[in-house]
Short mmCIF file of C-alpha atoms in Angstrom, two decimals:
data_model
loop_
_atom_site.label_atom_id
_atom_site.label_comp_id
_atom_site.label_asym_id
_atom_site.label_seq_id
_atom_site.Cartn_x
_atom_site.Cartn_y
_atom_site.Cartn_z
CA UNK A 79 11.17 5.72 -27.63
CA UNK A 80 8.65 2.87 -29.46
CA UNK A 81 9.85 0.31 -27.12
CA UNK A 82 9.55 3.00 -24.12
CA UNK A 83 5.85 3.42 -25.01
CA UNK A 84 5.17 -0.21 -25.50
CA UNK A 85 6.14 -1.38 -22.21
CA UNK A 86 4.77 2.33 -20.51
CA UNK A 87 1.43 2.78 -22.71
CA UNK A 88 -0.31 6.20 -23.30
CA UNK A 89 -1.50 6.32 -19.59
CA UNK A 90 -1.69 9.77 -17.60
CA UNK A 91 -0.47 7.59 -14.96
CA UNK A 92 3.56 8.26 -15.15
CA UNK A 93 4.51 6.56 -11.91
CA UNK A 94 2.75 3.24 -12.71
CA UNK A 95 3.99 3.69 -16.20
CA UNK A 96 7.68 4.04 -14.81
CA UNK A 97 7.34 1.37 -12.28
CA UNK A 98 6.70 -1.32 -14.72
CA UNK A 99 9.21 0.01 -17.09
CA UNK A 100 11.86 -0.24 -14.04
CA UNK A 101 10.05 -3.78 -13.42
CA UNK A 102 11.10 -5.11 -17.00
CA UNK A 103 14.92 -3.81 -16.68
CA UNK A 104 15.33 -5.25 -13.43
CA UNK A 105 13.76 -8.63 -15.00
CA UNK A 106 16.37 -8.22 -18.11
CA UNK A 107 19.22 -7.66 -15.65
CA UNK A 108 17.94 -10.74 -13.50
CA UNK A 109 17.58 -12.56 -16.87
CA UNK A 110 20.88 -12.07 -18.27
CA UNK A 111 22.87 -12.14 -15.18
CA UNK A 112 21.36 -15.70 -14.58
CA UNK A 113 22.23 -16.71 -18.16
CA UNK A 114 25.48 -15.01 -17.86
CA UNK A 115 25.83 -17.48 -14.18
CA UNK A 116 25.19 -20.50 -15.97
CA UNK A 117 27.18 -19.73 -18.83
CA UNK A 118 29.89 -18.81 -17.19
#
């Protein structure tokens, strides 16, 4: 849950908070599937 509210913050704001934190898994999935691409 750290990591959660690191990337999300203590904002009243859920929706924003949960849009970024969807943001930065689709950028790790992005990330790794590219690595994964050249890897591979």
């Amino acid at each position: 849950m750290n990591l959660y509210y690191a990337i999300v913050g203590e904002t009243t704001d859920t929706n924003m908070g949960l849009a970024r934190f969807m943001g930065v898994i689709v950028v790790f999935i992005v990330l790794g599937g590219g690595l994964s691409w050249l890897i591979g």
